[in-house]
Structures are given as structure tokens and as C-alpha cells.
XYZ file of C-alpha atoms in Angstrom:
485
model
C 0.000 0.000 0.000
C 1.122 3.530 -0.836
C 0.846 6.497 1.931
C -2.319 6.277 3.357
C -2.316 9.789 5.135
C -5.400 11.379 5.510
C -6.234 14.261 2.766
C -5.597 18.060 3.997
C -7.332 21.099 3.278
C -5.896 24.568 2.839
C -7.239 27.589 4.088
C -6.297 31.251 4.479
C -2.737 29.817 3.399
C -2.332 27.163 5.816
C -2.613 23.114 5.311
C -5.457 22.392 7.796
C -6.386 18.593 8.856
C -10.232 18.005 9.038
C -12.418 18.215 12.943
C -14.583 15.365 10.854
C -13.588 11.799 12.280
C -15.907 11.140 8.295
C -13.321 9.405 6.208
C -13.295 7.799 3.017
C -10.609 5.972 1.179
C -9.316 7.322 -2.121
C -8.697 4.129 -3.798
C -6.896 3.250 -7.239
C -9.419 2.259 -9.599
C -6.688 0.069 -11.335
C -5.503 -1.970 -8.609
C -7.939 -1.455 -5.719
C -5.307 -0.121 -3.808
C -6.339 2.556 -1.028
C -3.917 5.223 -1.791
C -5.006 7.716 1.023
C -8.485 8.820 3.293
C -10.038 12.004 2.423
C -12.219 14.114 5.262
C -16.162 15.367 4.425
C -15.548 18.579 6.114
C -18.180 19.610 7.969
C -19.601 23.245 7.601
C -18.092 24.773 9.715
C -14.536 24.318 7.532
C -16.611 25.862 4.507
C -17.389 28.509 6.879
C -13.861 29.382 8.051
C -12.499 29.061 4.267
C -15.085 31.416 3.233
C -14.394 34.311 5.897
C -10.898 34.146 5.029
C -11.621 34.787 1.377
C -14.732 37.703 1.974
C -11.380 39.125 4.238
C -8.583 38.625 1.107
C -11.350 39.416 -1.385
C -11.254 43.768 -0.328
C -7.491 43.466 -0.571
C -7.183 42.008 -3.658
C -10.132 43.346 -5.797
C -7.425 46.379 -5.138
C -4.702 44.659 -6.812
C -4.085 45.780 -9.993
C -4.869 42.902 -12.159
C -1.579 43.306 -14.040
C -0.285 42.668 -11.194
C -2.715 39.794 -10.364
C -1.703 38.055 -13.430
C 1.433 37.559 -11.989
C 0.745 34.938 -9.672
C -0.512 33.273 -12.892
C 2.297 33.358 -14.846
C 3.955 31.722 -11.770
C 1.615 29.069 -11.308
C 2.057 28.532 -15.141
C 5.812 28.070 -15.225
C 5.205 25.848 -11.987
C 2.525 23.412 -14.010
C 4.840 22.720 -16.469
C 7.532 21.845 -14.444
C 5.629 19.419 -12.598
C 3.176 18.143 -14.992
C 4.939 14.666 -15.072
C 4.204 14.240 -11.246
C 0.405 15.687 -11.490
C -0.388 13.330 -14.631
C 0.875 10.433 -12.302
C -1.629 11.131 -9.745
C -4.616 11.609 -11.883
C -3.386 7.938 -13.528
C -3.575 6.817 -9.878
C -6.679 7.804 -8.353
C -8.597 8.404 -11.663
C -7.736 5.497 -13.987
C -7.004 7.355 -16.800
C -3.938 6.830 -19.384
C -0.783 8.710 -18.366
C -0.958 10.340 -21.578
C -4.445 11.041 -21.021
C -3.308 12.791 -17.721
C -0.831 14.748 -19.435
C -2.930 16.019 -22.067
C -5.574 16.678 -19.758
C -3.209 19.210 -17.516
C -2.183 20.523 -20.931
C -5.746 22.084 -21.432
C -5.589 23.526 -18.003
C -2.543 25.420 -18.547
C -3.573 26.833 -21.231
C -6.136 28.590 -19.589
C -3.971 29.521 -17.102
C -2.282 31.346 -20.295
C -5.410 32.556 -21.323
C -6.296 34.285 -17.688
C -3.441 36.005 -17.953
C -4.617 38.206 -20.701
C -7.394 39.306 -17.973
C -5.753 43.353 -18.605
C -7.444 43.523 -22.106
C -10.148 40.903 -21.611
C -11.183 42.250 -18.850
C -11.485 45.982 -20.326
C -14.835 47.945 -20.613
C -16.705 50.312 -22.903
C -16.883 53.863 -23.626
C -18.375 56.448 -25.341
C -18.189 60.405 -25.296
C -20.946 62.552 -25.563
C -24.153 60.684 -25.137
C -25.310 63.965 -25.459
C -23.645 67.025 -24.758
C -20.411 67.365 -22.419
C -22.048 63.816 -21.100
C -19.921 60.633 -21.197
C -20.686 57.032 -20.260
C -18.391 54.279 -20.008
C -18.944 50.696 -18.802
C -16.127 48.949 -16.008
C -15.899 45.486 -14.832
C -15.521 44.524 -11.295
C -15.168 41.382 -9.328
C -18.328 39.864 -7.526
C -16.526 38.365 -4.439
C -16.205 34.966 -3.301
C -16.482 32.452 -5.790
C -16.444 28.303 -5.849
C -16.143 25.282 -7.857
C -17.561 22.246 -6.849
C -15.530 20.199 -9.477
C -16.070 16.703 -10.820
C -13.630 13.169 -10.890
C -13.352 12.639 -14.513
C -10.769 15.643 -14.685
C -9.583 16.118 -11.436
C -6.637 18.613 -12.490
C -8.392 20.342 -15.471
C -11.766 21.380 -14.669
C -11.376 23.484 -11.897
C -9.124 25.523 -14.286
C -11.963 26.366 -16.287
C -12.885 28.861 -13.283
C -9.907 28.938 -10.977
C -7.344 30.814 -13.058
C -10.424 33.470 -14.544
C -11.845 33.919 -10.933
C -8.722 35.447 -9.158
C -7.564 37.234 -12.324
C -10.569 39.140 -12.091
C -10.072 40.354 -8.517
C -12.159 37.252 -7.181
C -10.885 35.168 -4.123
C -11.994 31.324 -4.736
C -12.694 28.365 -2.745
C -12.552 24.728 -4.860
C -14.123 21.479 -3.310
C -12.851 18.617 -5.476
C -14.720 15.336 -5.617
C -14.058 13.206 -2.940
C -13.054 10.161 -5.225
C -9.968 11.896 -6.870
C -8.884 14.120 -3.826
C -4.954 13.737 -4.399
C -4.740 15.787 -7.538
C -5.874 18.921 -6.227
C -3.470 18.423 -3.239
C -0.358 18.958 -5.350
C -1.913 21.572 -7.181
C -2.130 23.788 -4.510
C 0.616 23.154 -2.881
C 2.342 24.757 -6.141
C -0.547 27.470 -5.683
C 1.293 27.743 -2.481
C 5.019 28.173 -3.924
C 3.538 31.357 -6.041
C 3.003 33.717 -3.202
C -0.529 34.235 -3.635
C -2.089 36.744 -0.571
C -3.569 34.981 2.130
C -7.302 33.705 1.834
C -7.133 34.320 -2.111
C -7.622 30.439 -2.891
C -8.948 27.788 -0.609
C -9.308 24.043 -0.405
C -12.007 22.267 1.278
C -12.862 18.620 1.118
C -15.761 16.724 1.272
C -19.278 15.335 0.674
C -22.834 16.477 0.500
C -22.795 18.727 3.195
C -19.286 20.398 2.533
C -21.523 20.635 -1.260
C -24.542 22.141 0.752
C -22.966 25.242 2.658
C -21.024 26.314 -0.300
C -24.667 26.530 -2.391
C -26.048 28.190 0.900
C -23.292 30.282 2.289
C -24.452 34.361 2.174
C -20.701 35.035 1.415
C -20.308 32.588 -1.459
C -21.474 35.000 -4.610
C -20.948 32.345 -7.542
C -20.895 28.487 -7.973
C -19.264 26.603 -11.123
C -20.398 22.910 -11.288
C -20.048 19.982 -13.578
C -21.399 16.485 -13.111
C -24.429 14.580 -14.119
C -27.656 16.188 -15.677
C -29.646 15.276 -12.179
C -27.220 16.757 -9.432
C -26.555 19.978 -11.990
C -30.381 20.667 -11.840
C -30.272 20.693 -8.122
C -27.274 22.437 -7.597
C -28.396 24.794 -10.102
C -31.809 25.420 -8.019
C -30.334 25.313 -4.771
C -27.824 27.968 -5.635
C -29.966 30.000 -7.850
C -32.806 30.280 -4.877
C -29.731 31.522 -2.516
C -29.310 34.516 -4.866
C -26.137 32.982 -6.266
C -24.439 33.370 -9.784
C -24.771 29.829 -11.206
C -22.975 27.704 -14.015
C -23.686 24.122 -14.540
C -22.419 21.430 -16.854
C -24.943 18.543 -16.736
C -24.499 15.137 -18.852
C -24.767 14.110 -22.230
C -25.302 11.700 -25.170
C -22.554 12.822 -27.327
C -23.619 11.503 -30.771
C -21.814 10.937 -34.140
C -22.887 11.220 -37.656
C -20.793 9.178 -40.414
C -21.684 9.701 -43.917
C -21.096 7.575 -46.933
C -18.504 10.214 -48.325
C -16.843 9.888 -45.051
C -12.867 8.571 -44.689
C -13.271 5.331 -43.347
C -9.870 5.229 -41.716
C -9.591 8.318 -40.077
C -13.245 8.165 -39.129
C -13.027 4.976 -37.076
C -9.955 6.080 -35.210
C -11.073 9.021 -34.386
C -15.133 7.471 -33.400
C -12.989 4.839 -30.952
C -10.814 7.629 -29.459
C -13.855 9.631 -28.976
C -15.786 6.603 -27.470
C -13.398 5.001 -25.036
C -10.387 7.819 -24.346
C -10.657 7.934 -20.421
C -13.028 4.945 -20.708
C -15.679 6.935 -21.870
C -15.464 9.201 -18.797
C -16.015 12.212 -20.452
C -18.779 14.824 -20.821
C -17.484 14.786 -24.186
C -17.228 11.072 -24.895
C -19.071 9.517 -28.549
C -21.636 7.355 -27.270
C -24.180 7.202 -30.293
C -22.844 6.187 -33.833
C -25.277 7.120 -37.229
C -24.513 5.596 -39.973
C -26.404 7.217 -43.052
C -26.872 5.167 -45.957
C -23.817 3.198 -47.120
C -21.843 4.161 -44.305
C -23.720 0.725 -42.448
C -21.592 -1.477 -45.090
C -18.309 -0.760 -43.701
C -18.690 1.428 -40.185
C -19.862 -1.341 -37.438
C -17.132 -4.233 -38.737
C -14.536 -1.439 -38.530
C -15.287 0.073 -34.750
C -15.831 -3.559 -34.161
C -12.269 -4.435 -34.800
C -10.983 -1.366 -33.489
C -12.827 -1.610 -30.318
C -11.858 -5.603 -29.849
C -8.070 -4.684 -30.267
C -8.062 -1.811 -27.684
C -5.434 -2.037 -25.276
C -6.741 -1.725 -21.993
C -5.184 -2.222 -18.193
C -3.237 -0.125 -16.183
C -2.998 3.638 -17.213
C 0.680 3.656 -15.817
C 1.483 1.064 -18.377
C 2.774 3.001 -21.391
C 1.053 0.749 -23.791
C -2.437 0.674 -22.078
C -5.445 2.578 -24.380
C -7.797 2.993 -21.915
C -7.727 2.425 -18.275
C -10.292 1.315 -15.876
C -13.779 3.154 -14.741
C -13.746 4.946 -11.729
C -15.380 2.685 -9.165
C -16.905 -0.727 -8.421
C -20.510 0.903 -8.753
C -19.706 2.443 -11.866
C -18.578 -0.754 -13.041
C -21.902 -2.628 -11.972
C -24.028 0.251 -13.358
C -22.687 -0.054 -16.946
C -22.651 -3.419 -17.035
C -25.961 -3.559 -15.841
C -27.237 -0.903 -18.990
C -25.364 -3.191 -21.332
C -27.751 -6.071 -20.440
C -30.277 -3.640 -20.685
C -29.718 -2.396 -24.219
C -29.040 -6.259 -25.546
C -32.895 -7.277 -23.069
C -34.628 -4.414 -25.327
C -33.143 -6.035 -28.693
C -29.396 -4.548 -29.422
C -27.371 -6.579 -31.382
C -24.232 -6.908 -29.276
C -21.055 -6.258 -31.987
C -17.968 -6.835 -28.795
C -19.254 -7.323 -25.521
C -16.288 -5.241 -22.829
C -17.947 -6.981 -19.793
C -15.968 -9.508 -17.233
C -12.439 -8.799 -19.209
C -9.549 -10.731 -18.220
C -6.894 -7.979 -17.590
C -3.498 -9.282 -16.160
C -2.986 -7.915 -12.694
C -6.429 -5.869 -13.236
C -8.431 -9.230 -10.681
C -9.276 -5.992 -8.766
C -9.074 -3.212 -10.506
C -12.765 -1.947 -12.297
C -12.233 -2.956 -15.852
C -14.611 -3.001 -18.777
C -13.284 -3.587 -22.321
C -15.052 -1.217 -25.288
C -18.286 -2.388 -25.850
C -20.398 -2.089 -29.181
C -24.273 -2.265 -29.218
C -25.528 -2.249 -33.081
C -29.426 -1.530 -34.165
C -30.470 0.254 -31.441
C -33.676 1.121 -30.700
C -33.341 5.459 -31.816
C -36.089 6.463 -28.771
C -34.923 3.610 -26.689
C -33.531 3.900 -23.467
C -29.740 2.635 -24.176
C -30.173 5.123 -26.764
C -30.923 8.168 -24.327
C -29.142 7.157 -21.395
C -25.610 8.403 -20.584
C -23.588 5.719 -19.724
C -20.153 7.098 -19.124
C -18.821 4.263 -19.685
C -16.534 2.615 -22.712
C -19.881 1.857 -24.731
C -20.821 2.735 -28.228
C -24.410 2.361 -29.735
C -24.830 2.169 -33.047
C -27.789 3.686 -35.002
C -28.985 3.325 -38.667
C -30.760 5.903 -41.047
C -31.145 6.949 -44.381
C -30.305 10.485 -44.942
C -28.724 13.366 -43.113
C -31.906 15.333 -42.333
C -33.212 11.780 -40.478
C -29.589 12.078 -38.324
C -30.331 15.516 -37.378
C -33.849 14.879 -36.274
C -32.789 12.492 -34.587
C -30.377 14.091 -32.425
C -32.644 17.452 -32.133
C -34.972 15.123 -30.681
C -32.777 14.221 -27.640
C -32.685 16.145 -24.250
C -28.875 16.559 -23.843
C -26.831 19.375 -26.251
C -23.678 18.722 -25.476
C -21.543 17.633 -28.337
C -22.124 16.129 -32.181
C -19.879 15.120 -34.719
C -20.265 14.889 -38.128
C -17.368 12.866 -40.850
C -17.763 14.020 -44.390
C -16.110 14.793 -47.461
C -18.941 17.560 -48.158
C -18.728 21.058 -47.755
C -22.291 21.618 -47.817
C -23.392 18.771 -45.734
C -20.967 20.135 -43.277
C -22.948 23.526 -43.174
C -26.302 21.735 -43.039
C -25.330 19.995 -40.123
C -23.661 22.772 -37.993
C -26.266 25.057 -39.091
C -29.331 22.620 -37.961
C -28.472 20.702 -35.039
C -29.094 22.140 -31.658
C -25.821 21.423 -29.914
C -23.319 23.632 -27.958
C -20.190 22.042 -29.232
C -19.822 21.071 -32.967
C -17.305 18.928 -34.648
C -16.912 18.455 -38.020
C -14.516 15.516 -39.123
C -13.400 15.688 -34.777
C -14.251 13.523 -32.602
C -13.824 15.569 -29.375
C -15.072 18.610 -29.841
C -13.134 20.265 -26.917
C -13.272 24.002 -27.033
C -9.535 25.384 -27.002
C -9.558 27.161 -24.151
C -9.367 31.244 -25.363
C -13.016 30.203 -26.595
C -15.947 28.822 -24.190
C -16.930 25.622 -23.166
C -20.431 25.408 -24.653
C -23.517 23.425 -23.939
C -27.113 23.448 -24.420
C -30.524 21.852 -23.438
C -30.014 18.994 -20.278
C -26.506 19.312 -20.783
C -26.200 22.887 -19.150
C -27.889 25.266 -16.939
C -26.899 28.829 -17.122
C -26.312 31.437 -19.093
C -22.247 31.817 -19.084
C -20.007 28.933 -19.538
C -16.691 27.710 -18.592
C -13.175 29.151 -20.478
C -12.536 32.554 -21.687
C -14.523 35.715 -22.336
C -18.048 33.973 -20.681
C -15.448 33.243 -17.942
C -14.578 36.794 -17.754
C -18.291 37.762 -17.708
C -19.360 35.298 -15.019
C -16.660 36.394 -12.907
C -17.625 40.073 -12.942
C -20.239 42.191 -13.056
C -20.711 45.194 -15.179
C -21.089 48.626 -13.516
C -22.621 51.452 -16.245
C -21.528 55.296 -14.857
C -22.902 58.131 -16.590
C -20.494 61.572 -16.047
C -20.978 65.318 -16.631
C -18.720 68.164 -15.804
C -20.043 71.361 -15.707
């Protein structure tokens, strides 16, 4: 067994152990190896983490945000020194591919990079004579205390889809990771720590659903950023909202694809089976529905077939591992379990991922890719996220049937379309109702100097995650109207 120490949190600048005797045990989803025990902090931690940052927040609103930036550039240079290290924690508490890791951190540096431009982003408007000798201008200005209650699947990039935005704009920030990937966020801020930051600008606070429960109720707390499933986002969404909070919320999805005839077989399968089981389908933007139009059914399901039955998969600190292991023994059970469902209901089962044989994996939570064919289009394996390593597939004739059909779901996510056709292309990112749009991708990922977008089920809001809706979440607009006489 690894260093079992129980999981700290860090507030107004000092490592703090929990009052909570509450302890759960981070465990490696590979190996079932307990790695460490993480607190669920009781309120009155939230509490104290929150008065420190409504004390830092006067103080550093104050700082001049070139000078805020700073600390950024810092906790850049800092990142990429130790991005090895971080990427072999999120391997061992959240399954994932080292590479996977790596690439994940990767995205939150960069909006670290992006944050820093917060001097010109984070400019107003002006204009002169609205009428005569009478000017108005518009400023931005921080809201206060701000949080993150931040998911497992990407326990070192979310949060950076806020964190590095928040303080740039003058906010002070509090970030309560999930309690299943706890170690991540540990080394982060203890490299938070090594830039100096003023004390009570960020804190850490562990925990469960009553850590979760004070931060949506605290008066202090201005503004909540949350992503998880479709059912908790609602709630958190309402529970914030009705305490008078700024809210953001990513919910869940059905992330489907669309492969045309015209489509290059090749690249189109790789990039449908890295979209499908990358981080073992762990993603909110994970392929999970495959449409084949027309011709595309003579070659598409043999092709993911074979791809998805010679997928390396075991231990993400294995270099030659694919895809590593889901993230616990429920969500093993639950996938498994919707599998069965989807072949009870009538799915043709193409490669069947459950009860692998991994070596050294006897108790680790592994499930092989898994390919359903002629599912039911209004069925529920077809509407339910699995986040899991599964892949439907779906047949139809034409590409207006494709788009109906994914218009007609709840989530709005992501879609994907492979073509050859310039104006098929347009039709499709013209006509389907989706935040995220790739054409010829299979992860649409939004870079992160644009925002992370999302419609229908699959967010709840009106400003997302990343860049200038970052800026605008994190601030709020103050008009002033002058005259001279």
C-alpha cells in the first residue's frame, strides 16, 4: 500500500487537517489499492475558508490585475515543471492513461495562459458625448467569493476552467474537489502555495454532501461553477440559484456521431474509438451514439468492431495501455448492468467489454469497449448516458433523419459529423441544436481562449466555462454616466 495519510485542506494559506472523524478511502481504480483517506468537512470548515476569502477578497479586488496576473504566470511556469508528477496522480486515483493525464493538464494550462490576458479581456466600454459634455463608459468589477464544486473525470483540469479566470478578475476562490480523486488537487495547490498568492485568495475544502450544501447556501459565497451529471446539476443549479447565487452548470450528455457515406473510413473509425473510449468513456465529451447514413452501415460497425476488440486496456501507468479502468466498483456494476439492458430491449451486441480478463487488473474496475448495433433510436440505451466505454450504433437513411434524430434528444452537449462535403458540413452545424460542434473531430473540446459550450439537459446557465463567458461570469458590469459642468 502507498501512503495512506489522511487528505488536507488549505485555508487562508495554511494546510489544515479536518475536525470530521468522516473518512473515506481514495482508492486506485486500477488496482484497488487505497492510496489515502479524504475528510467530508463539515460546515463549519466551509465557513472558516469562506471568511478568510470575503477578508482577502477587499485586498485584492485592489490589486491591480496586471499585477494579479502575476501569480498566474507563476503558477504557469510551476505546471509545467511538474506536470509529469500531477499526470501520475490523476493515472492513480482516476484510472485514466498517463498520456491522457498529461494532455488533460495541458488544457488547463492553457487557460492559465489565457487568464493572464485578464488586462485587455477584462477591459470595458466607452463612449463620449451621449449627449452634450455627457460621457458614459462601462467597467468590470469582481463579484466576491467564488467556488467550484468540481467533478472526478478531470480532477486537475476542470477546476481551471474557473480557478485561473476567478482570481484574475479580482475574485478570491474556494474549490471542493470530488471526494473520489482528492490527491490531484493536493499537489496543485501546494504549487498554488510556492507562487506567493495573498492569504485567503484560494482555498481548499474537502468533502461530501454537506461540505456541497454550505457552499450553495453560504451568504458570502457569490458564484458556484459545477459539472457532473444532468440530475445533481439541476439541483445544484436550483439550490444555488434560490440563494441569490451566480450559477454555471455542466450537466451530462449523449454525445452523438454522424458518419456519412462520403466519409474517410480510416480516419473516421480512429477518431469514433478515441472519442468513445479515451478515459473509458469518462467524459462529458465522450461519442456514445454512432449514425450511420446510408452506405456508411456497409463498412462502419465491422470497422469500430475491430478497433474496439483490439483496444489495449489495463493499467494507465502502463505506457502501452489505451484505456484504463472506470472509476469505481458501482460504476462498473451500473454499466454493465445498462449493457444487459440495451441487448434485453433487442441490441445486437457487436464486442461485448464486460468480465475482461486484464493481467494484474483481478481488482481493478475494468470493462473492455463495448459495441451495441441496431439500437432502438427512442430507446432507453439510446438516451441514457452511460459514461462508460460503450458505443451504440444507429442506422438511417439520410442526413436530415440524423439531425432529427439528435434534435430530438434532451442533452446538447456535443455532435460530430465525418464528411467529405462542404455543404453537408454547413447543413449539419447550421441545424443541429448542440453547444459544441465537430466536423470531421471527434472531441469537440473548445480550445480554451473560446468557451466551453452546452445546451438543453446538458447545461444550466447562461455563461459557460473558459474565456470571455469566464470573464463575464466572474464580474459584473457597472454602467456610470459623467458630466462636468
Amino acid at each position: 500500500m502507498r501512503n495512506q495519510s489522511t487528505i488536507l485542506n488549505y485555508i487562508d494559506n495554511a494546510w489544515q487537517e479536518s475536525v470530521t472523524s468522516n473518512l473515506l478511502d481514495v482508492t486506485n481504480p486500477a488496482t484497488g489499492e487505497v492510496l489515502s483517506r479524504v475528510p467530508l468537512s463539515p460546515s463549519e470548515e466551509v465557513n472558516a475558508a469562506a471568511a478568510t476569502a470575503t477578508t482577502a477578497f477587499e485586498a485584492w479586488r485592489r490589486t491591480p490585475p496586471v499585477e494579479r496576473i502575476q501569480y498566474l504566470f507563476k503558477l504557469k511556469n510551476l505546471l509545467e515543471e511538474n506536470i509529469d508528477d500531477i499526470a501520475k496522480t490523476i493515472t492513480l486515483e482516476c484510472g485514466k492513461t498517463l498520456s491522457e493525464a498529461k494532455g488533460e493538464m495541458r488544457r488547463a494550462i492553457e487557460n492559465v495562459e489565457v487568464a493572464c490576458g485578464i488586462p485587455t479581456l477584462m477591459q470595458g466600454t466607452n463612449l463620449e458625448d451621449i449627449a452634450t459634455g455627457i460621457d458614459e463608459f462601462m467597467i468590470r468589477q469582481p463579484i466576491g467569493v467564488c467556488a467550484v464544486i468540481a467533478p472526478f473525470n478531470f480532477p486537475g483540469m476542470i477546476t481551471f476552467w474557473f480557478l485561473p479566470y476567478a482570481i484574475a478578475c479580482g475574485n478570491t476562490y474556494i474549490v471542493k474537489p470530488s471526494e473520489k480523486v482528492p490527491l490531484t488537487m493536493q499537489k496543485i495547490f501546494r504549487l498554488l502555495e510556492q507562487t506567493g498568492l495573498p492569504q485567503g485568495v484560494v482555498n481548499l475544502v474537502n468533502g461530501g454532501q454537506e461540505t456541497v450544501n454550505t457552499i450553495l447556501e453560504h451568504p458570502d459565497i457569490q458564484a458556484i461553477s459545477f459539472v457532473g451529471s444532468t440530475p445533481t446539476a439541476k439541483a445544484v443549479y436550483a439550490k444555488a440559484a434560490a440563494h441569490g447565487k451566480r450559477v454555471q452548470c455542466q450537466g451530462g450528455a449523449k454525445n452523438p456521431l454522424i458518419i456519412l457515406p462520403d466519409a474517410d473510413p480510416e480516419f473516421t473509425v480512429n477518431a469514433t474509438a478515441d472519442s468513445a473510449f479515451g478515459c473509458a468513456g469518462q467524459r462529458c465529451l465522450a461519442a456514445s451514439l454512432a449514425i450511420a447514413v446510408g452506405g456508411a452501415r456497409n463498412w462502419f460497425p465491422r470497422a469500430i468492431s475491430d478497433i474496439a476488440t483490439d483496444r489495449i486496456v489495463g493499467n494507465g501507468l502502463d505506457e502501452n495501455v489505451q484505456m484504463g479502468p472506470v472509476i469505481t466498483p458501482e460504476s462498473k456494476k451500473r454499466i454493465e448492468g445498462l449493457i444487459q439492458n440495451g441487448i434485453d430491449a433487442g441490441a445486437r451486441v457487436l464486442v461485448d467489454g464486460r468480465f475482461p480478463k486484464i493481467q494484474g487488473g483481478d481488482n481493478g474496475n475494468f470493462i473492455r469497449p463495448t459495441v451495441l448495433s441496431e439500437l432502438e433510436p427512442q430507446g432507453e440505451i439510446a438516451k441514457t448516458e452511460i459514461f462508460g466505454p460503450v458505443l451504440g450504433l444507429i442506422h438511417v437513411d439520410n442526413i436530415d433523419a440524423a439531425i432529427s434524430l439528435i434534435n430530438s434528444g434532451k442533452y446538447g452537449n456535443m455532435a460530430c459529423l465525418f464528411t467529405s462535403n462542404g455543404r453537408s458540413a454547413r447543413k449539419f452545424r447550421y441545424e443541429a441544436h448542440i453547444g459544441n460542434i465537430g466536423i470531421n473531430i471527434g472531441v469537440a473540446a473548445p480550445m480554451a481562449f473560446f468557451p466551453f459550450s452546452g445546451w438543453k439537459d446538458s447545461f444550466f446557465g447562461d455563461l459557460h466555462g473558459q474565456s470571455w463567458d469566464a470573464v463575464d461570469f466572474f464580474t459584473q458590469k457597472k454602467v456610470v454616466v459623467e458630466r462636468w459642468n
